[in-house]
XYZ file of C-alpha atoms in Angstrom:
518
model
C 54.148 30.223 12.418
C 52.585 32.197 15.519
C 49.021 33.540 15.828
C 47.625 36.087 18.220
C 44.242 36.676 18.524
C 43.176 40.332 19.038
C 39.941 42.408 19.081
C 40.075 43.739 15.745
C 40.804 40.720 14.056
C 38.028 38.476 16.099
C 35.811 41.311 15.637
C 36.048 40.659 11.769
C 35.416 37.062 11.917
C 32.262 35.543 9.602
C 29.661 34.928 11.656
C 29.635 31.233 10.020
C 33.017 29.787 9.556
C 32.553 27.036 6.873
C 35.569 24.912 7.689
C 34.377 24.615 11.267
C 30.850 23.499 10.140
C 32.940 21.089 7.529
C 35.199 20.278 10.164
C 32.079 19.422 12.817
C 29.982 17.675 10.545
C 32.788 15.388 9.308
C 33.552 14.540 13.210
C 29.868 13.479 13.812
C 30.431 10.800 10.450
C 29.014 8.253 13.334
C 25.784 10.442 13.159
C 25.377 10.790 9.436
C 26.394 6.999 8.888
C 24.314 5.560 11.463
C 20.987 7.706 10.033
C 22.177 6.723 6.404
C 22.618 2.978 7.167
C 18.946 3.169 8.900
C 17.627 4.538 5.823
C 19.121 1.992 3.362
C 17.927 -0.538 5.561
C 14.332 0.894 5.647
C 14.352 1.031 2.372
C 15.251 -2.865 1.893
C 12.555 -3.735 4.489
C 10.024 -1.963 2.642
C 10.769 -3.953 -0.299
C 10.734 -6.949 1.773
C 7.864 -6.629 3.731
C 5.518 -4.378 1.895
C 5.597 -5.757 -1.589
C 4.158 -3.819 -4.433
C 0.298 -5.487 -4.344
C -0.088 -7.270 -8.290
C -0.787 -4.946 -10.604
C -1.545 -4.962 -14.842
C -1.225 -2.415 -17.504
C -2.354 -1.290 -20.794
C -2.190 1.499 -23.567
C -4.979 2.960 -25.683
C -4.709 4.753 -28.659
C -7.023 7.795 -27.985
C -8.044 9.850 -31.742
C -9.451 13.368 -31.117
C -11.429 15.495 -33.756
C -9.342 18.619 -32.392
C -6.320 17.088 -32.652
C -3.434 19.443 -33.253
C 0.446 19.067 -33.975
C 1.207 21.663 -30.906
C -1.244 20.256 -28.781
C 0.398 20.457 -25.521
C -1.164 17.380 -24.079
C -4.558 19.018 -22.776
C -6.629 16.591 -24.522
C -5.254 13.336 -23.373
C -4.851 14.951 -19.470
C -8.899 15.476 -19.915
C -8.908 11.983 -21.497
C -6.867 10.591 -18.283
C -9.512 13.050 -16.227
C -12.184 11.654 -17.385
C -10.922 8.223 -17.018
C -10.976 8.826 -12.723
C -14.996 9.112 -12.950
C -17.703 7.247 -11.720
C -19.152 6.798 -14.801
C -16.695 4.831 -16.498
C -15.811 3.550 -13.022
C -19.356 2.072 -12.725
C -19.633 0.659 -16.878
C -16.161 -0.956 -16.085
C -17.534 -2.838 -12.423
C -20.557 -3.999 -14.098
C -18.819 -5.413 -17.184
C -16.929 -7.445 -14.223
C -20.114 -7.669 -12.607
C -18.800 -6.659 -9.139
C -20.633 -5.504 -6.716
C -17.846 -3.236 -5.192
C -18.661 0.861 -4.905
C -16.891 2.783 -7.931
C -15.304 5.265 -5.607
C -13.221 2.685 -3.722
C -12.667 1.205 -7.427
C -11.076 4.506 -8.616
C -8.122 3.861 -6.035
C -6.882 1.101 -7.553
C -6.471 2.789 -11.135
C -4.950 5.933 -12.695
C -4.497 7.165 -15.933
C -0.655 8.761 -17.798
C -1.207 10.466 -20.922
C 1.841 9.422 -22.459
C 1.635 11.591 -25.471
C -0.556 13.430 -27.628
C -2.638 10.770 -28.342
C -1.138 7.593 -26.029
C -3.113 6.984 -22.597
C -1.398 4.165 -20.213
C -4.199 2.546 -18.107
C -2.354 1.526 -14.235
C -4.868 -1.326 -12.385
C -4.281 -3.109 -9.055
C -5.653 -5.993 -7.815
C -6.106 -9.509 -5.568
C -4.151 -10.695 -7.953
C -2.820 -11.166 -12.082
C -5.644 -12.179 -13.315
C -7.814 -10.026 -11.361
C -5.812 -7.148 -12.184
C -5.449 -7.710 -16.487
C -9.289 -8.539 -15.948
C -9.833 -5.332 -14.307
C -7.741 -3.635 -17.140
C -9.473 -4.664 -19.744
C -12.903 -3.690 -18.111
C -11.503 -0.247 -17.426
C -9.758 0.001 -21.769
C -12.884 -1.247 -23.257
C -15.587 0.713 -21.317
C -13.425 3.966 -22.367
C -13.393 3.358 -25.653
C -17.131 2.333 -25.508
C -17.701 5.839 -23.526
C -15.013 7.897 -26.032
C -16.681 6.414 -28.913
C -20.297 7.211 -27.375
C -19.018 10.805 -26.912
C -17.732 11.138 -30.442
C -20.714 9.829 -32.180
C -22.761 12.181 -30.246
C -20.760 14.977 -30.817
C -21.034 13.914 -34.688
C -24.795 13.647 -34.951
C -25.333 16.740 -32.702
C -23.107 18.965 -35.291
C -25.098 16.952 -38.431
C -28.542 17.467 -36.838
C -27.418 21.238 -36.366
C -26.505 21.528 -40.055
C -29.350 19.304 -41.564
C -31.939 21.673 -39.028
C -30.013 24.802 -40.622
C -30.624 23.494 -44.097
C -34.313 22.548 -43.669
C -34.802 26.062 -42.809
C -33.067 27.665 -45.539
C -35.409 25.346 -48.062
C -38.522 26.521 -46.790
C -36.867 30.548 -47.288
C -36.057 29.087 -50.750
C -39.415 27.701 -51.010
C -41.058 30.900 -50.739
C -38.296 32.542 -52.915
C -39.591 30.674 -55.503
C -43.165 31.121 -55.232
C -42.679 34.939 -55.373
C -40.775 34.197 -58.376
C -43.639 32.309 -59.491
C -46.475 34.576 -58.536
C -44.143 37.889 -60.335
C -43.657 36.034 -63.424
C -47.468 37.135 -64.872
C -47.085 40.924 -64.210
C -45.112 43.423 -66.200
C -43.095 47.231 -65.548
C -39.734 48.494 -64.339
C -40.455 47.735 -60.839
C -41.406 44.335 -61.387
C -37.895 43.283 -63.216
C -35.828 45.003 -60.287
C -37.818 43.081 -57.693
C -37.849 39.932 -59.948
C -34.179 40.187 -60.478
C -33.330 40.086 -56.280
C -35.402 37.400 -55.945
C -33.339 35.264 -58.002
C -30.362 36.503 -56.895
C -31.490 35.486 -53.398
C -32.687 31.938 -55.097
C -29.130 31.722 -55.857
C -27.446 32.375 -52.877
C -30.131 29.984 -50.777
C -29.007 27.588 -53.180
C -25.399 28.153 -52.722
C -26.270 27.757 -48.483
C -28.497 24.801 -49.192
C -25.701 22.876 -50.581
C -22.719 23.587 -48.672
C -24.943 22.626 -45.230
C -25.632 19.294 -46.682
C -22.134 18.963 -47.511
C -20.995 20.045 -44.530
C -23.547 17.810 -42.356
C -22.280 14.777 -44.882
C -18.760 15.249 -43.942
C -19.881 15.496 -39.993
C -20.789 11.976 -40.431
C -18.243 10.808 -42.526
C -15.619 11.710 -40.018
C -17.062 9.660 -37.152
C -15.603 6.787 -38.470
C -12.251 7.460 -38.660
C -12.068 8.676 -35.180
C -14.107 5.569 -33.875
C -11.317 3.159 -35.975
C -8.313 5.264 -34.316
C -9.540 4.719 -30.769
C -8.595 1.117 -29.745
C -6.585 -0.712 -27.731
C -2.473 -0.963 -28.861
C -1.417 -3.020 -26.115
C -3.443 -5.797 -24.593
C -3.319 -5.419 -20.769
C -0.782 -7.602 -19.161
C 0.335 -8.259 -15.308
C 3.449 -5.910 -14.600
C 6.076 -8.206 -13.251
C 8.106 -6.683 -10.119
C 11.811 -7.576 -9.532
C 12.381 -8.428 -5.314
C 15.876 -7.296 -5.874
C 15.616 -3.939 -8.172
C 12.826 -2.853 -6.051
C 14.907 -3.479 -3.217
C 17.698 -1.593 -4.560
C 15.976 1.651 -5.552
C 14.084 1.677 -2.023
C 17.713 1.422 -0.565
C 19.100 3.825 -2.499
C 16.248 6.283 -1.482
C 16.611 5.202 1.944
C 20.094 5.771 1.819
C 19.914 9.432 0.203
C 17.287 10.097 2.471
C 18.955 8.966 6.088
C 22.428 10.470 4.455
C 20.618 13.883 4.266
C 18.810 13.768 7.527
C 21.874 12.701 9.147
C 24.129 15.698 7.442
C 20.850 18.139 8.498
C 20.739 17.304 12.177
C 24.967 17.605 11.867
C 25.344 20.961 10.769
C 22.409 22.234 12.810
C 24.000 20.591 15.963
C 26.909 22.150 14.864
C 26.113 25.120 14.878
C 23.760 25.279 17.768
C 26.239 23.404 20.450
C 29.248 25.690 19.274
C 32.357 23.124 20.223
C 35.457 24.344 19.257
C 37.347 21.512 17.014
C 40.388 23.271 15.209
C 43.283 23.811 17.244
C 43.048 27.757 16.635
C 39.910 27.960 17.905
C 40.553 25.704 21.266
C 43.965 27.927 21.335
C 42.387 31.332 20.695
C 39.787 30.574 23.457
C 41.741 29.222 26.255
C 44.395 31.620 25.812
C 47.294 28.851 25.251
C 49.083 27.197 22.869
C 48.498 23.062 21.704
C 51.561 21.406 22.772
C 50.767 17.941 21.699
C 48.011 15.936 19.976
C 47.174 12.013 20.846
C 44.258 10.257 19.223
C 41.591 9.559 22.052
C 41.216 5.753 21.207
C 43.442 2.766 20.934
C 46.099 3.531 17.858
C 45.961 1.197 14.952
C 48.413 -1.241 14.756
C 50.342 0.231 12.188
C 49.867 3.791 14.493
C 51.287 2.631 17.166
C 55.049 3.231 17.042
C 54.196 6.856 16.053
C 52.014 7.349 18.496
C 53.964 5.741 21.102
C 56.997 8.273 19.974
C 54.645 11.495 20.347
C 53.828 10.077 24.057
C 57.898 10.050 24.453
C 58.440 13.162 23.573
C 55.281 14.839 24.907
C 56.156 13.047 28.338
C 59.958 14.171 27.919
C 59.070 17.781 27.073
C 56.725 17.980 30.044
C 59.232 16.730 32.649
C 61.459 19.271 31.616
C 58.698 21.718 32.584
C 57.738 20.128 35.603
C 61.769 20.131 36.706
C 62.140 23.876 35.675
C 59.225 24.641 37.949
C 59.685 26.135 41.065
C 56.345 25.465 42.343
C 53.981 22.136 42.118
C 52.461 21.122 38.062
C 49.221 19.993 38.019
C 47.355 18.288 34.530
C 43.550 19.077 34.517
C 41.319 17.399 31.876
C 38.301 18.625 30.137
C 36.677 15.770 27.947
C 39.588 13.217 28.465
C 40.106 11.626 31.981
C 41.458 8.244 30.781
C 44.164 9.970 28.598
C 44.604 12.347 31.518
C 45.944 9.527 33.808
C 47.921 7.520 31.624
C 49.778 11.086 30.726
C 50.189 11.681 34.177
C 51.589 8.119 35.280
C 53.821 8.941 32.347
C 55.442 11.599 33.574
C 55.391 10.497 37.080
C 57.764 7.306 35.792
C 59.542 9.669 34.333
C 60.487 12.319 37.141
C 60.882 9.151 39.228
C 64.039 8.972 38.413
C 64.732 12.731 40.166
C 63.396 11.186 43.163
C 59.896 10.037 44.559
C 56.846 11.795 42.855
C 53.575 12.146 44.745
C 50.702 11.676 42.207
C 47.879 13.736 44.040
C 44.577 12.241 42.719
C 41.759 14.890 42.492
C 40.005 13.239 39.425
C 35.726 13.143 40.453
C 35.001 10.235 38.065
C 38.090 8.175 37.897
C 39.914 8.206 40.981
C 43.819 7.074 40.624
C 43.739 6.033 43.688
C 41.311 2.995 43.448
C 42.990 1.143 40.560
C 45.457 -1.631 41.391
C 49.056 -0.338 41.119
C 51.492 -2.215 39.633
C 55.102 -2.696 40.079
C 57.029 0.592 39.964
C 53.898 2.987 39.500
C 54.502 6.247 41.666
C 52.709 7.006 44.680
C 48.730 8.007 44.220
C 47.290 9.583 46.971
C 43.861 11.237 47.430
C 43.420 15.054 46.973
C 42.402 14.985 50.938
C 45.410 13.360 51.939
C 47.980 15.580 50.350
C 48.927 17.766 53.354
C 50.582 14.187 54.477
C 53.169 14.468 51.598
C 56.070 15.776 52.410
C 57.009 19.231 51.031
C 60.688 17.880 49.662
C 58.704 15.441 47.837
C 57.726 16.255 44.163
C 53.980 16.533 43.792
C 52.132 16.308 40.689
C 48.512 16.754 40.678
C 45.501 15.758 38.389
C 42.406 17.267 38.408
C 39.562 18.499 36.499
C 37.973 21.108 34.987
C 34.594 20.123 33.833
C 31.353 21.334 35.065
C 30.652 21.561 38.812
C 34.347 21.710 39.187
C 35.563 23.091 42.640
C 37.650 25.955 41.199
C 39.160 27.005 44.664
C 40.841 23.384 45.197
C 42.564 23.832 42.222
C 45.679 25.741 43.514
C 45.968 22.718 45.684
C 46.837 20.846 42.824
C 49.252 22.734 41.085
C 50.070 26.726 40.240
C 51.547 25.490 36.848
C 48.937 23.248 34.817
C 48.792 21.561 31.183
C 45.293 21.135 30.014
C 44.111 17.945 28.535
C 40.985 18.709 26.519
C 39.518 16.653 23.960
C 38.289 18.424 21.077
C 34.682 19.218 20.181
C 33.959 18.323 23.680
C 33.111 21.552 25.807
C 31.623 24.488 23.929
C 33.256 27.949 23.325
C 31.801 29.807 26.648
C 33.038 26.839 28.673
C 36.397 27.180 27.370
C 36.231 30.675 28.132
C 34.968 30.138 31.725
C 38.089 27.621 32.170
C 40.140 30.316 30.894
C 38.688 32.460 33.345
C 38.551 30.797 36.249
C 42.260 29.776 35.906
C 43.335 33.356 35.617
C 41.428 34.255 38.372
C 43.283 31.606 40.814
C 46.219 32.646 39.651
C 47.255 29.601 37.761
C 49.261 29.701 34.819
C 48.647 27.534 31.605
C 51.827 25.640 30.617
C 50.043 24.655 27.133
C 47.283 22.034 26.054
C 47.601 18.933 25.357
C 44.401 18.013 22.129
C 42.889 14.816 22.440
C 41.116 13.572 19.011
C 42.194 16.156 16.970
C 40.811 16.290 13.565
C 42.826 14.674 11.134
C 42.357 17.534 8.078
C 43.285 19.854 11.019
C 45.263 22.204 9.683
C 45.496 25.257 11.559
C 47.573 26.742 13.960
C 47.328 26.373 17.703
C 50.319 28.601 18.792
C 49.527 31.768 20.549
C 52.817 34.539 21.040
C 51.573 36.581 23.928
C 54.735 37.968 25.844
C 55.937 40.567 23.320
C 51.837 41.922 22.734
C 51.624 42.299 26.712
C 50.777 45.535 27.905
C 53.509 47.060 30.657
C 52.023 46.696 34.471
C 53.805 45.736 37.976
C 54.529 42.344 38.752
C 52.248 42.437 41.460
C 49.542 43.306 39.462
C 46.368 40.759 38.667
C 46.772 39.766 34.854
C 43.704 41.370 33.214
C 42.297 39.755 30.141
C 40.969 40.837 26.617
C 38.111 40.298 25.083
C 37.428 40.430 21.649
C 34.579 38.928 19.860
C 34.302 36.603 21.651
C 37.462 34.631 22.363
C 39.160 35.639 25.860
C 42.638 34.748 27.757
C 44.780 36.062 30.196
C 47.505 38.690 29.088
C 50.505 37.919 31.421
C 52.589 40.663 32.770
C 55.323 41.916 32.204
C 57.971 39.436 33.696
C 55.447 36.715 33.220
C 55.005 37.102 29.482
C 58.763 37.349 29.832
C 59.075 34.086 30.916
C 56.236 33.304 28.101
C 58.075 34.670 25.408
C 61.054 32.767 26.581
C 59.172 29.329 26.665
C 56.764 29.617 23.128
C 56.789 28.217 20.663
C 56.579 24.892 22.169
C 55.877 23.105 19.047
C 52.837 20.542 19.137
C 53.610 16.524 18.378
C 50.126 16.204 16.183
C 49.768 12.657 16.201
C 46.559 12.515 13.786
C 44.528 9.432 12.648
C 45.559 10.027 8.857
C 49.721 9.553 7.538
C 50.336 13.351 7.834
C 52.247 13.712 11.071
C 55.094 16.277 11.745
C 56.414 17.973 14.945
C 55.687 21.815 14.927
């Protein structure tokens, strides 16, 4: 399968490409796992080191005279309102007789209406029996205070209907002494006016009655409501478990560091803008992955695979290197260990063509300082390679990081193979490699991935030769540039050549089972 990246396709891309955030996030798992593990064990020191202080509980059974089946729970809220004053703050300190101020009191309670008519009491304290002590202060002066309330309320709403009566027995009073005082005169007048005042007797009568009545029942309710407040569940010390405490903190620790850690991924992600899949690193260096090699140390039962993609990647290379008719050089981005041990690789191999000339222009690991061993090829500095004779195969390794001396590149090699590791330079680096490059004239052989992602799976092949646009073959190869991605469009003999040499199929040596030769 063969890709090619153009300006009307890039110019449709999404502006977020969710595999490539999945993809980037999943390579940071050190980030993520390292926050999560912090959090867990945060969350286990907490429980460790800040205890919960001792603490007691209790429930009260709270009767209201406006109780109502659809009460949504306003009533015992005000109840657990009115619990978080100073006033039953205070009652409850002085039943304790402590002399401690009722505000800093209310800190160490709180009050959850449980339901309609069920109020939990919360109390901390010094210690058990400080705290139950403190509990039952804080049940009995609100029942004391709820009780108060109600009994008030009661006699307030009797004294209103007793006052109400009083005054409708002095209306009947005089009702009935102009009854009395009409009773000696005679006429048609008389009779009507005799006859409304005992209809009014009447109804005063009615009124009289149903206010006692009505005041009666005001006070026989009180005690029902006074009975149905009381304490259902003596306060007790709330015992706390060392290890269940400790396992909920670490859980919430653990959720908690797990999404920091994914946060600060995706955002780093997206903000740093390192190409990871193989398309991407192919699209924007303008050549196709050859080969893929794990950065670290394969696992023991990786090895012999790994080991066989090295073979083949080293085999496939000196056939390159022998077809070339002018010096191959293999310029890392991300990966200068890998670099050298590819390059001494192929050197041992095209030693046996005749003597190879390793030219070392590595800034950070120079070749040329380790200790050689027996039958390593020849490493010599990147000053002393006008001493090398020309008949003599060279084979240079360089760099192309930042600060990178672009111009002492050609020296190197007019043929290269990139070694970049993935996720390591960002998109507008890879472009200014790819740019840079073209402008010295150097043509990209293909790049070798180091740490590619193991759920890679993408394409990194790019078919430019048949796409490239007819010029001279003295002309400068131009580019294209298309949303972004860039890479030089060979001409017409060199894509040619191109077309003759791709695919080269890429040895993806992942960390997971899946492994196949494309």
């Amino acid at each position: 399968m063969t890709t090619r990246t153009t300006p009307e396709s890039s110019a449709t891309a999404p502006l977020l490409d969710l595999q490539v955030l999945v993809v980037a996030v999943r390579r940071r798992r050190r980030l993520w796992g390292s926050l999560a593990l912090v959090g867990l064990l945060l969350g286990v020191a907490m429980a460790v080191l800040l205890p919960p202080p001792p603490s007691a509980t209790t429930k009260l059974l709270v009767a209201h005279q406006e109780d109502q089946p659809n009460d949504p729970g306003t009533l015992i809220r005000t109840d657990a309102a009115l619990l978080q004053t100073t006033r039953i703050a205070d009652q409850a300190l002085r039943s304790l007789g402590s002399r401690e101020k009722p505000e800093e009191f209310m800190k160490d309670y709180e009050g959850v209406g449980l339901t309609n008519n069920l109020l939990r009491i919360d109390v901390a304290g010094d210690s058990d029996a400080e705290a139950v002590a403190r509990a039952q202060a804080l049940a009995d002066a609100f029942v004391a205070d709820h009780v108060r309330r109600i009994r008030e309320a009661a006699n307030a709403e009797s004294k209103a209907l007793l006052d109400q009566r009083d005054r409708l027995r002095a209306d009947l009073a005089q009702v009935d002494k102009a009854i009395g005082e009409g009773s000696s005169e005679s006429g048609p007048k008389v009779s009507a006016d005799m006859e409304s005042l005992f209809a009014r007797r009447a109804e005063l009568t009615s009124q009289i009655s149903d206010f006692g009545r009505r005041a009666a029942e005001a006070r026989i309710g009180t005690p029902r409501l006074v009975s149905g407040t009381q304490i259902v569940d003596a306060p007790r010390a709330v015992r706390h478990s060392l290890p269940r405490t400790a396992a909920t903190n670490a859980a919430i620790g653990l959720a908690l560091g797990l999404a920091l850690g994914l946060a600060v991924a995706a955002v780093g992600a997206v903000v740093a803008d390192r190409p990871v899949l193989r398309r991407e690193i192919a699209a924007d260096l303008g050549a196709s992955v050859i080969a893929e090699l794990p950065r670290r140390s394969p696992r023991l039962w990786q090895r012999r695979r790994v080991l066989a993609a090295r073979t083949r990647l080293t085999a496939s290379l000196a056939r390159t290197v022998r077809g070339s008719a002018g010096p191959v050089s293999l310029l890392e981005l991300g990966s200068a260990r890998a670099t050298t041990g590819i390059a001494l690789d192929l050197a041992g191999a095209l030693g046996a063509d005749g003597p190879v000339a390793v030219i070392d222009g590595l800034p950070g690991l120079p070749l040329t300082h380790r200790r050689p061993k027996p039958g390593d090829p020849t490493v010599v500095s990147a000053e002393g390679a006008a001493s090398v004779p020309h008949q003599q195969r060279r084979l240079g390794v360089g760099s192309v990081a930042p600060g990178t001396a672009w111009t002492d590149l050609q020296h190197l090699g007019t043929r290269t193979v990139l070694v970049v590791r993935a996720g390591h330079g960002s998109a507008a680096w890879l472009h200014t490699v790819a740019r840079h490059l073209s402008d010295q004239r150097i043509e990209v052989i293909g790049v070798v991935l180091i740490d590619p992602d193991s759920g890679d799976r993408t394409d990194g092949t790019l078919w430019d030769g048949p796409y490239a646009a007819p010029r001279g073959e003295g002309d400068r190869p131009a580019r294209r540039n298309g949303g972004g991605t860039s890479h030089a469009v060979p001409a017409v003999g060199e894509g040619r050549r191109r077309a003759e040499r791709l695919p080269m199929w890429a040895a993806r040596v992942p960390d997971s089972d899946d492994q196949g030769e494309r």
